[in-house]
Amino acid sequence: MAPQASTIFSLQAPKDISLDELDAELSQIWQSYGITGEDGGLPAATRATTFTLVVYEPEETQYLLATLGFYNGPLDGILGPQMEAALRQVQIKNALPDTGIATPQTLAILREEFAKRQGNAATGDNGSGSIPSLNTLSPRIADEIALRNPCRIIALFPIAGEDEGVKAQVSAYCPIQKQSSSTLICCEYITLSGTATALERIGGMIPALLIGGLPKFLWWKATPDPNNSLFKRLAAVCNNVIVDSCRFNEPESDLLHLQELVESGVPLADLNWRRLSAWQELTAEAYDSPHRRAALREVDRVTIDYEKGNPAQALLFLGWLASRLEWLPVSYQKEIGDYDITRIAFVAQDQRQVEAELAGVPVADVGEIMGDLIALRLSSTNPQADCGTVICSETGGCMRMETHGGAQSAGLFQQVTSLSEQKAEALLSQQVQRWGRESLFEESLGVTANIFKLETNS
């Protein structure tokens, strides 16, 4: 059952304007708004004063849904309840599995219908392929962020088709806090839509839209390309560049690109890294007691199971473990099959051989996060070492570990993390509370990148 959205009042519905009118239009919103409260008075509204978030949203699903009339929220790239409902509506209408996820079949139907609308528009039909004016009855603008932080959100939305310049929209939304209905804490929203080329062309204007003197975040919802001029321009003026490696198409090469960005001085944050925090905490907790802390150095076997499809979480966790225990990667092998198996050998500081195995496990019910961890086992070839530990997800992920005898002498811990806490918008609302470089992430990513280089050099 989808969670109930907070009531959101629209000070300004999305309004089409020219680029040079953006600031003037936003000022006008705040000068002219008026909301009558129950007592007949006007609640005070707080304008965006905490940070600016730039969102680069290359994914076309939301745009297609809005253009075709299935989705009525702003173009924010967030897969929330409204987006899921819109996708289910399309799927039911076209006799597809009712998943609420943008499957390839669903996208194909949306693209076909969009192409038909464009053809009709070209022949004078009322149908139109232009960016829609959005209904504001139930707007959802990154709710997890807006509820906690008044901010300015600048959404960059590249679209397919001919280069017809950049279209700008402005709006302002105020989530109404039940505990303080007399005060509105509001977000300003700017949407810039056009082809990727058109957006790059006006890239020099975007830094001027950032609120001066306050933190600036870039949420790049695509694989970061160090050679993309728009990415380079925005990364240079933002305090943090936020990515989500669970969405990477080629996780290994894309993580290598992240490492290149870190080496060039870009302050990176990966939402997928934040999903590992519970696993990291439970791993550390397993070795808190003095005798097990000493036994930690005896660990020389690591097995990690993850949902087949994207090994980024498993690789980052292994990179974190190896960086903490000072293991040096020396070999890397992959086997693609029913289970995607990756074997990595390390050498510890005392010259012990350490072997790690990552297994991409096919699952019937794939979650929203590609490559979520299922279970991990730490053990030793030394039968006297008391270091065996098994940690699992709450969905029965320990079955494979127990089958292999891993839980016989191990402390068994269970990770309990609700799916909502793993979603990108929830993690993003936490990420914008901090900025700058994250040394632990960078060290772990560095080890992970060194693993990939072994294959590149072999």
GROMACS .gro file of C-alpha atoms in nm:
model
  458
    1MET     CA    1   0.000   0.000   0.000
    2ALA     CA    2   0.148   0.336  -0.105
    3PRO     CA    3   0.220   0.582   0.176
    4GLN     CA    4  -0.004   0.884   0.201
    5ALA     CA    5   0.154   1.197   0.061
    6SER     CA    6   0.160   1.510   0.271
    7THR     CA    7  -0.072   1.790   0.167
    8ILE     CA    8   0.112   2.027  -0.065
    9PHE     CA    9  -0.012   2.374  -0.149
   10SER     CA   10   0.090   2.524  -0.482
   11LEU     CA   11   0.185   2.889  -0.467
   12GLN     CA   12   0.246   2.878  -0.841
   13ALA     CA   13   0.144   2.612  -1.091
   14PRO     CA   14   0.418   2.527  -1.344
   15LYS     CA   15   0.427   2.830  -1.570
   16ASP     CA   16   0.608   2.860  -1.902
   17ILE     CA   17   0.842   3.158  -1.922
   18SER     CA   18   1.155   3.267  -2.106
   19LEU     CA   19   1.496   3.197  -1.956
   20ASP     CA   20   1.570   3.560  -1.881
   21GLU     CA   21   1.246   3.593  -1.678
   22LEU     CA   22   1.321   3.318  -1.426
   23ASP     CA   23   1.436   3.526  -1.130
   24ALA     CA   24   1.178   3.797  -1.190
   25GLU     CA   25   0.898   3.542  -1.204
   26LEU     CA   26   1.011   3.373  -0.881
   27SER     CA   27   1.022   3.709  -0.704
   28GLN     CA   28   0.672   3.784  -0.832
   29ILE     CA   29   0.543   3.457  -0.684
   30TRP     CA   30   0.656   3.557  -0.339
   31GLN     CA   31   0.527   3.912  -0.368
   32SER     CA   32   0.178   3.818  -0.483
   33TYR     CA   33   0.089   3.490  -0.308
   34GLY     CA   34  -0.195   3.478  -0.062
   35ILE     CA   35  -0.343   3.189   0.138
   36THR     CA   36  -0.624   3.237   0.385
   37GLY     CA   37  -0.594   3.025   0.699
   38GLU     CA   38  -0.881   2.898   0.917
   39ASP     CA   39  -0.861   3.212   1.128
   40GLY     CA   40  -0.877   3.433   0.820
   41GLY     CA   41  -0.511   3.525   0.845
   42LEU     CA   42  -0.227   3.448   0.609
   43PRO     CA   43   0.035   3.192   0.715
   44ALA     CA   44   0.394   3.301   0.683
   45ALA     CA   45   0.586   3.138   0.396
   46THR     CA   46   0.958   3.070   0.411
   47ARG     CA   47   1.129   3.104   0.076
   48ALA     CA   48   1.404   2.861  -0.029
   49THR     CA   49   1.698   2.941   0.198
   50THR     CA   50   1.887   2.618   0.272
   51PHE     CA   51   2.047   2.495  -0.051
   52THR     CA   52   2.009   2.453  -0.427
   53LEU     CA   53   1.964   2.107  -0.577
   54VAL     CA   54   2.028   2.062  -0.949
   55VAL     CA   55   1.876   1.740  -1.086
   56TYR     CA   56   1.989   1.607  -1.424
   57GLU     CA   57   1.711   1.368  -1.526
   58PRO     CA   58   1.785   1.181  -1.849
   59GLU     CA   59   1.516   0.918  -1.804
   60GLU     CA   60   1.225   0.974  -2.040
   61THR     CA   61   0.948   0.774  -1.870
   62GLN     CA   62   0.801   1.059  -1.664
   63TYR     CA   63   0.805   1.298  -1.958
   64LEU     CA   64   0.625   1.044  -2.179
   65LEU     CA   65   0.365   0.970  -1.910
   66ALA     CA   66   0.297   1.341  -1.855
   67THR     CA   67   0.278   1.419  -2.227
   68LEU     CA   68   0.031   1.136  -2.284
   69GLY     CA   69  -0.188   1.240  -1.990
   70PHE     CA   70  -0.117   0.958  -1.746
   71TYR     CA   71   0.093   1.158  -1.498
   72ASN     CA   72  -0.004   1.492  -1.341
   73GLY     CA   73   0.294   1.581  -1.122
   74PRO     CA   74   0.598   1.795  -1.200
   75LEU     CA   75   0.887   1.657  -1.403
   76ASP     CA   76   1.116   1.573  -1.111
   77GLY     CA   77   1.239   1.226  -1.206
   78ILE     CA   78   1.117   1.077  -0.878
   79LEU     CA   79   0.955   0.732  -0.894
   80GLY     CA   80   0.691   0.800  -0.631
   81PRO     CA   81   0.335   0.667  -0.581
   82GLN     CA   82   0.197   0.891  -0.857
   83MET     CA   83   0.450   0.761  -1.109
   84GLU     CA   84   0.382   0.401  -1.006
   85ALA     CA   85   0.007   0.455  -1.042
   86ALA     CA   86   0.056   0.607  -1.388
   87LEU     CA   87   0.270   0.314  -1.501
   88ARG     CA   88   0.013   0.065  -1.370
   89GLN     CA   89  -0.258   0.250  -1.561
   90VAL     CA   90  -0.062   0.216  -1.886
   91GLN     CA   91   0.014  -0.149  -1.819
   92ILE     CA   92  -0.348  -0.239  -1.738
   93LYS     CA   93  -0.471  -0.053  -2.046
   94ASN     CA   94  -0.230  -0.247  -2.267
   95ALA     CA   95  -0.267  -0.590  -2.098
   96LEU     CA   96   0.087  -0.589  -1.960
   97PRO     CA   97   0.196  -0.725  -1.619
   98ASP     CA   98   0.078  -0.476  -1.356
   99THR     CA   99   0.416  -0.393  -1.194
  100GLY     CA  100   0.428  -0.014  -1.164
  101ILE     CA  101   0.783  -0.033  -1.303
  102ALA     CA  102   0.902   0.108  -1.637
  103THR     CA  103   0.959  -0.225  -1.809
  104PRO     CA  104   1.096  -0.232  -2.167
  105GLN     CA  105   0.751  -0.331  -2.298
  106THR     CA  106   0.587  -0.040  -2.117
  107LEU     CA  107   0.844   0.206  -2.252
  108ALA     CA  108   0.801   0.073  -2.605
  109ILE     CA  109   0.426   0.140  -2.590
  110LEU     CA  110   0.476   0.490  -2.450
  111ARG     CA  111   0.731   0.576  -2.720
  112GLU     CA  112   0.502   0.445  -2.994
  113GLU     CA  113   0.208   0.650  -2.869
  114PHE     CA  114   0.430   0.958  -2.830
  115ALA     CA  115   0.549   0.920  -3.190
  116LYS     CA  116   0.188   0.901  -3.308
  117ARG     CA  117   0.104   1.221  -3.117
  118GLN     CA  118   0.399   1.400  -3.277
  119GLY     CA  119   0.281   1.288  -3.619
  120ASN     CA  120  -0.069   1.415  -3.550
  121ALA     CA  121   0.068   1.750  -3.430
  122ALA     CA  122   0.267   1.786  -3.753
  123THR     CA  123  -0.054   1.741  -3.958
  124GLY     CA  124  -0.253   1.987  -3.749
  125ASP     CA  125  -0.424   1.745  -3.510
  126ASN     CA  126  -0.500   1.866  -3.157
  127GLY     CA  127  -0.259   1.608  -3.015
  128SER     CA  128   0.075   1.760  -2.921
  129GLY     CA  129   0.423   1.630  -2.848
  130SER     CA  130   0.523   1.945  -2.660
  131ILE     CA  131   0.601   1.953  -2.290
  132PRO     CA  132   0.269   1.949  -2.105
  133SER     CA  133   0.137   2.210  -1.870
  134LEU     CA  134   0.113   2.010  -1.548
  135ASN     CA  135  -0.194   1.969  -1.333
  136THR     CA  136  -0.132   2.087  -0.975
  137LEU     CA  137  -0.409   1.905  -0.789
  138SER     CA  138  -0.162   1.665  -0.627
  139PRO     CA  139   0.194   1.776  -0.704
  140ARG     CA  140   0.483   1.563  -0.578
  141ILE     CA  141   0.821   1.731  -0.593
  142ALA     CA  142   1.077   1.508  -0.428
  143ASP     CA  143   0.855   1.501  -0.119
  144GLU     CA  144   1.118   1.356   0.112
  145ILE     CA  145   1.338   1.659   0.038
  146ALA     CA  146   1.071   1.926   0.035
  147LEU     CA  147   0.920   1.817   0.367
  148ARG     CA  148   1.250   1.863   0.547
  149ASN     CA  149   1.432   2.133   0.357
  150PRO     CA  150   1.309   2.452   0.194
  151CYS     CA  151   1.524   2.470  -0.117
  152ARG     CA  152   1.546   2.561  -0.484
  153ILE     CA  153   1.530   2.262  -0.718
  154ILE     CA  154   1.651   2.306  -1.076
  155ALA     CA  155   1.550   2.010  -1.293
  156LEU     CA  156   1.734   1.965  -1.622
  157PHE     CA  157   1.527   1.742  -1.845
  158PRO     CA  158   1.688   1.633  -2.175
  159ILE     CA  159   1.433   1.512  -2.430
  160ALA     CA  160   1.452   1.344  -2.769
  161GLY     CA  161   1.363   1.514  -3.096
  162GLU     CA  162   1.475   1.819  -3.287
  163ASP     CA  163   1.666   2.098  -3.114
  164GLU     CA  164   1.405   2.370  -3.062
  165GLY     CA  165   1.584   2.549  -2.779
  166VAL     CA  166   1.517   2.522  -2.407
  167LYS     CA  167   1.175   2.558  -2.246
  168ALA     CA  168   1.160   2.693  -1.889
  169GLN     CA  169   0.892   2.648  -1.623
  170VAL     CA  170   0.878   2.786  -1.269
  171SER     CA  171   0.662   2.678  -0.978
  172ALA     CA  172   0.655   2.690  -0.599
  173TYR     CA  173   0.521   2.424  -0.361
  174CYS     CA  174   0.472   2.428   0.015
  175PRO     CA  175   0.424   2.102   0.205
  176ILE     CA  176   0.178   2.184   0.483
  177GLN     CA  177   0.312   2.064   0.818
  178LYS     CA  178   0.028   1.939   1.039
  179GLN     CA  179   0.209   2.038   1.356
  180SER     CA  180   0.265   2.391   1.230
  181SER     CA  181  -0.008   2.480   0.983
  182SER     CA  182   0.050   2.850   1.044
  183THR     CA  183   0.386   2.839   0.866
  184LEU     CA  184   0.461   2.726   0.512
  185ILE     CA  185   0.810   2.602   0.428
  186CYS     CA  186   0.832   2.621   0.052
  187CYS     CA  187   1.039   2.494  -0.237
  188GLU     CA  188   1.099   2.680  -0.560
  189TYR     CA  189   1.106   2.464  -0.868
  190ILE     CA  190   1.267   2.546  -1.204
  191THR     CA  191   1.240   2.299  -1.493
  192LEU     CA  192   1.455   2.341  -1.803
  193SER     CA  193   1.366   2.107  -2.089
  194GLY     CA  194   1.530   2.060  -2.426
  195THR     CA  195   1.760   1.830  -2.615
  196ALA     CA  196   2.088   1.739  -2.447
  197THR     CA  197   2.265   1.966  -2.695
  198ALA     CA  198   2.033   2.257  -2.613
  199LEU     CA  199   2.085   2.213  -2.239
  200GLU     CA  200   2.462   2.206  -2.285
  201ARG     CA  201   2.437   2.523  -2.492
  202ILE     CA  202   2.272   2.718  -2.207
  203GLY     CA  203   2.491   2.551  -1.941
  204GLY     CA  204   2.667   2.879  -1.871
  205MET     CA  205   2.340   3.032  -1.746
  206ILE     CA  206   2.263   2.759  -1.492
  207PRO     CA  207   2.527   2.857  -1.229
  208ALA     CA  208   2.363   3.200  -1.213
  209LEU     CA  209   2.040   3.031  -1.097
  210LEU     CA  210   2.209   2.874  -0.793
  211ILE     CA  211   2.145   3.056  -0.465
  212GLY     CA  212   2.467   3.233  -0.372
  213GLY     CA  213   2.638   3.163  -0.040
  214LEU     CA  214   2.447   2.839   0.027
  215PRO     CA  215   2.535   2.472  -0.037
  216LYS     CA  216   2.482   2.352  -0.393
  217PHE     CA  217   2.418   1.989  -0.489
  218LEU     CA  218   2.413   1.821  -0.828
  219TRP     CA  219   2.210   1.499  -0.848
  220TRP     CA  220   2.330   1.348  -1.176
  221LYS     CA  221   2.075   1.077  -1.248
  222ALA     CA  222   2.280   0.924  -1.526
  223THR     CA  223   2.624   0.774  -1.553
  224PRO     CA  224   2.866   1.064  -1.492
  225ASP     CA  225   3.061   1.138  -1.807
  226PRO     CA  226   3.387   1.324  -1.735
  227ASN     CA  227   3.381   1.449  -2.096
  228ASN     CA  228   3.028   1.592  -2.083
  229SER     CA  229   3.065   1.970  -2.086
  230LEU     CA  230   2.743   2.032  -1.889
  231PHE     CA  231   2.846   1.782  -1.621
  232LYS     CA  232   3.193   1.938  -1.591
  233ARG     CA  233   3.052   2.290  -1.566
  234LEU     CA  234   2.800   2.200  -1.295
  235ALA     CA  235   3.035   1.973  -1.099
  236ALA     CA  236   3.283   2.260  -1.078
  237VAL     CA  237   3.036   2.489  -0.895
  238CYS     CA  238   2.860   2.237  -0.666
  239ASN     CA  239   2.963   2.124  -0.317
  240ASN     CA  240   2.862   1.765  -0.390
  241VAL     CA  241   2.792   1.558  -0.700
  242ILE     CA  242   2.541   1.286  -0.609
  243VAL     CA  243   2.503   0.968  -0.816
  244ASP     CA  244   2.332   0.631  -0.769
  245SER     CA  245   2.542   0.338  -0.890
  246CYS     CA  246   2.245   0.098  -0.871
  247ARG     CA  247   2.132   0.261  -1.199
  248PHE     CA  248   2.464   0.224  -1.381
  249ASN     CA  249   2.435   0.036  -1.710
  250GLU     CA  250   2.795  -0.090  -1.700
  251PRO     CA  251   2.877  -0.092  -1.327
  252GLU     CA  252   3.246  -0.182  -1.353
  253SER     CA  253   3.349   0.077  -1.612
  254ASP     CA  254   3.112   0.334  -1.461
  255LEU     CA  255   3.265   0.287  -1.113
  256LEU     CA  256   3.606   0.335  -1.275
  257HIS     CA  257   3.475   0.667  -1.412
  258LEU     CA  258   3.373   0.762  -1.058
  259GLN     CA  259   3.725   0.694  -0.939
  260GLU     CA  260   3.863   0.917  -1.216
  261LEU     CA  261   3.633   1.195  -1.097
  262VAL     CA  262   3.749   1.150  -0.736
  263GLU     CA  263   4.111   1.172  -0.851
  264SER     CA  264   4.030   1.493  -1.039
  265GLY     CA  265   3.896   1.649  -0.716
  266VAL     CA  266   3.519   1.616  -0.769
  267PRO     CA  267   3.343   1.568  -0.428
  268LEU     CA  268   3.130   1.261  -0.498
  269ALA     CA  269   2.852   1.089  -0.303
  270ASP     CA  270   2.687   0.763  -0.410
  271LEU     CA  271   2.336   0.687  -0.281
  272ASN     CA  272   2.407   0.317  -0.334
  273TRP     CA  273   2.697   0.348  -0.087
  274ARG     CA  274   2.451   0.475   0.174
  275ARG     CA  275   2.242   0.160   0.125
  276LEU     CA  276   2.537  -0.039   0.263
  277SER     CA  277   2.545   0.138   0.599
  278ALA     CA  278   2.340  -0.125   0.786
  279TRP     CA  279   2.556  -0.405   0.645
  280GLN     CA  280   2.872  -0.219   0.746
  281GLU     CA  281   2.739  -0.149   1.095
  282LEU     CA  282   2.639  -0.512   1.154
  283THR     CA  283   2.975  -0.634   1.025
  284ALA     CA  284   3.161  -0.403   1.262
  285GLU     CA  285   2.927  -0.497   1.548
  286ALA     CA  286   3.001  -0.868   1.493
  287TYR     CA  287   3.365  -0.802   1.586
  288ASP     CA  288   3.312  -0.557   1.871
  289SER     CA  289   3.410  -0.794   2.151
  290PRO     CA  290   3.788  -0.804   2.222
  291HIS     CA  291   3.843  -1.172   2.135
  292ARG     CA  292   3.656  -1.141   1.806
  293ARG     CA  293   3.831  -0.820   1.720
  294ALA     CA  294   4.160  -1.006   1.731
  295ALA     CA  295   4.008  -1.293   1.530
  296LEU     CA  296   3.903  -1.050   1.256
  297ARG     CA  297   4.258  -1.069   1.125
  298GLU     CA  298   4.199  -1.442   1.067
  299VAL     CA  299   3.925  -1.381   0.809
  300ASP     CA  300   4.047  -1.513   0.473
  301ARG     CA  301   3.721  -1.618   0.303
  302VAL     CA  302   3.445  -1.377   0.200
  303THR     CA  303   3.123  -1.472   0.019
  304ILE     CA  304   2.871  -1.208  -0.086
  305ASP     CA  305   2.535  -1.283  -0.250
  306TYR     CA  306   2.347  -1.004  -0.429
  307GLU     CA  307   2.045  -0.982  -0.656
  308LYS     CA  308   2.165  -1.058  -1.007
  309GLY     CA  309   2.180  -0.759  -1.238
  310ASN     CA  310   2.414  -0.502  -1.085
  311PRO     CA  311   2.718  -0.594  -0.869
  312ALA     CA  312   2.791  -0.234  -0.757
  313GLN     CA  313   2.675  -0.281  -0.395
  314ALA     CA  314   2.867  -0.607  -0.354
  315LEU     CA  315   3.182  -0.456  -0.506
  316LEU     CA  316   3.163  -0.143  -0.291
  317PHE     CA  317   3.109  -0.349   0.025
  318LEU     CA  318   3.409  -0.567  -0.062
  319GLY     CA  319   3.611  -0.254  -0.136
  320TRP     CA  320   3.518  -0.116   0.206
  321LEU     CA  321   3.612  -0.441   0.385
  322ALA     CA  322   3.943  -0.469   0.198
  323SER     CA  323   4.032  -0.105   0.267
  324ARG     CA  324   3.966  -0.149   0.642
  325LEU     CA  325   4.167  -0.475   0.667
  326GLU     CA  326   4.443  -0.352   0.433
  327TRP     CA  327   4.403  -0.624   0.172
  328LEU     CA  328   4.575  -0.576  -0.165
  329PRO     CA  329   4.388  -0.718  -0.468
  330VAL     CA  330   4.603  -0.946  -0.685
  331SER     CA  331   4.363  -1.131  -0.920
  332TYR     CA  332   4.013  -1.097  -1.064
  333GLN     CA  333   3.800  -1.350  -1.255
  334LYS     CA  334   3.439  -1.356  -1.374
  335GLU     CA  335   3.205  -1.636  -1.480
  336ILE     CA  336   2.874  -1.545  -1.643
  337GLY     CA  337   2.591  -1.800  -1.611
  338ASP     CA  338   2.283  -1.877  -1.406
  339TYR     CA  339   2.481  -1.729  -1.117
  340ASP     CA  340   2.720  -1.449  -1.210
  341ILE     CA  341   3.032  -1.544  -1.014
  342THR     CA  342   3.321  -1.306  -0.950
  343ARG     CA  343   3.632  -1.433  -0.771
  344ILE     CA  344   3.885  -1.189  -0.632
  345ALA     CA  345   4.208  -1.279  -0.453
  346PHE     CA  346   4.383  -1.048  -0.206
  347VAL     CA  347   4.706  -1.052  -0.010
  348ALA     CA  348   4.685  -0.936   0.353
  349GLN     CA  349   4.956  -0.734   0.527
  350ASP     CA  350   5.099  -1.052   0.682
  351GLN     CA  351   5.109  -1.214   0.334
  352ARG     CA  352   4.807  -1.440   0.401
  353GLN     CA  353   4.601  -1.527   0.094
  354VAL     CA  354   4.240  -1.401   0.107
  355GLU     CA  355   3.972  -1.520  -0.134
  356ALA     CA  356   3.642  -1.347  -0.205
  357GLU     CA  357   3.347  -1.471  -0.410
  358LEU     CA  358   3.062  -1.250  -0.527
  359ALA     CA  359   2.752  -1.430  -0.656
  360GLY     CA  360   2.477  -1.264  -0.857
  361VAL     CA  361   2.175  -1.469  -0.750
  362PRO     CA  362   1.866  -1.482  -0.977
  363VAL     CA  363   1.556  -1.390  -0.779
  364ALA     CA  364   1.191  -1.423  -0.876
  365ASP     CA  365   1.078  -1.097  -0.719
  366VAL     CA  366   1.325  -0.829  -0.824
  367GLY     CA  367   1.313  -0.520  -0.603
  368GLU     CA  368   1.333  -0.156  -0.705
  369ILE     CA  369   1.704  -0.140  -0.625
  370MET     CA  370   1.917  -0.329  -0.875
  371GLY     CA  371   2.177  -0.552  -0.707
  372ASP     CA  372   2.065  -0.530  -0.343
  373LEU     CA  373   2.277  -0.741  -0.108
  374ILE     CA  374   2.116  -1.067   0.002
  375ALA     CA  375   2.371  -1.221   0.239
  376LEU     CA  376   2.740  -1.229   0.326
  377ARG     CA  377   2.967  -1.471   0.507
  378LEU     CA  378   3.309  -1.403   0.662
  379SER     CA  379   3.510  -1.710   0.765
  380SER     CA  380   3.861  -1.851   0.797
  381THR     CA  381   4.052  -2.159   0.683
  382ASN     CA  382   4.196  -2.167   1.035
  383PRO     CA  383   3.957  -2.398   1.231
  384GLN     CA  384   4.068  -2.237   1.559
  385ALA     CA  385   3.971  -1.887   1.455
  386ASP     CA  386   3.646  -1.758   1.607
  387CYS     CA  387   3.566  -1.519   1.325
  388GLY     CA  388   3.280  -1.684   1.134
  389THR     CA  389   2.992  -1.444   1.074
  390VAL     CA  390   2.684  -1.457   0.852
  391ILE     CA  391   2.468  -1.150   0.788
  392CYS     CA  392   2.146  -1.169   0.585
  393SER     CA  393   1.861  -0.960   0.456
  394GLU     CA  394   1.525  -0.998   0.626
  395THR     CA  395   1.383  -1.193   0.329
  396GLY     CA  396   1.545  -1.531   0.403
  397GLY     CA  397   1.873  -1.459   0.233
  398CYS     CA  398   2.067  -1.695   0.461
  399MET     CA  399   1.944  -2.011   0.292
  400ARG     CA  400   2.239  -2.041   0.053
  401MET     CA  401   2.489  -1.957   0.326
  402GLU     CA  402   2.346  -2.221   0.559
  403THR     CA  403   2.345  -2.481   0.279
  404HIS     CA  404   2.718  -2.430   0.247
  405GLY     CA  405   2.769  -2.475   0.619
  406GLY     CA  406   2.853  -2.114   0.684
  407ALA     CA  407   2.615  -2.066   0.974
  408GLN     CA  408   2.718  -2.369   1.178
  409SER     CA  409   2.966  -2.184   1.395
  410ALA     CA  410   2.883  -1.829   1.302
  411GLY     CA  411   2.706  -1.550   1.480
  412LEU     CA  412   2.394  -1.499   1.271
  413PHE     CA  413   2.274  -1.141   1.229
  414GLN     CA  414   1.977  -1.017   1.033
  415GLN     CA  415   1.963  -0.686   0.856
  416VAL     CA  416   1.623  -0.521   0.881
  417THR     CA  417   1.586  -0.221   0.653
  418SER     CA  418   1.253  -0.114   0.509
  419LEU     CA  419   1.239  -0.065   0.136
  420SER     CA  420   1.130   0.298   0.174
  421GLU     CA  421   1.456   0.380   0.349
  422GLN     CA  422   1.647   0.242   0.051
  423LYS     CA  423   1.470   0.455  -0.209
  424ALA     CA  424   1.673   0.725  -0.376
  425GLU     CA  425   1.456   1.019  -0.263
  426ALA     CA  426   1.475   0.915   0.104
  427LEU     CA  427   1.852   0.869   0.086
  428LEU     CA  428   1.887   1.198  -0.100
  429SER     CA  429   1.706   1.384   0.180
  430GLN     CA  430   1.976   1.253   0.415
  431GLN     CA  431   2.262   1.322   0.176
  432VAL     CA  432   2.182   1.693   0.141
  433GLN     CA  433   2.244   1.735   0.515
  434ARG     CA  434   2.617   1.695   0.450
  435TRP     CA  435   2.858   1.791   0.177
  436GLY     CA  436   3.222   1.780   0.085
  437ARG     CA  437   3.443   1.478   0.034
  438GLU     CA  438   3.365   1.140   0.195
  439SER     CA  439   3.700   0.980   0.272
  440LEU     CA  440   3.566   0.635   0.362
  441PHE     CA  441   3.370   0.611   0.036
  442GLU     CA  442   3.669   0.735  -0.164
  443GLU     CA  443   3.905   0.482  -0.004
  444SER     CA  444   3.662   0.196  -0.068
  445LEU     CA  445   3.601   0.308  -0.426
  446GLY     CA  446   3.978   0.325  -0.476
  447VAL     CA  447   4.018  -0.042  -0.380
  448THR     CA  448   3.724  -0.136  -0.603
  449ALA     CA  449   3.881   0.049  -0.897
  450ASN     CA  450   4.213  -0.132  -0.838
  451ILE     CA  451   4.025  -0.464  -0.865
  452PHE     CA  452   3.889  -0.367  -1.209
  453LYS     CA  453   4.232  -0.258  -1.327
  454LEU     CA  454   4.357  -0.613  -1.269
  455GLU     CA  455   4.121  -0.735  -1.542
  456THR     CA  456   4.207  -0.442  -1.767
  457ASN     CA  457   4.579  -0.516  -1.739
  458SER     CA  458   4.550  -0.896  -1.775
   0.00000   0.00000   0.00000
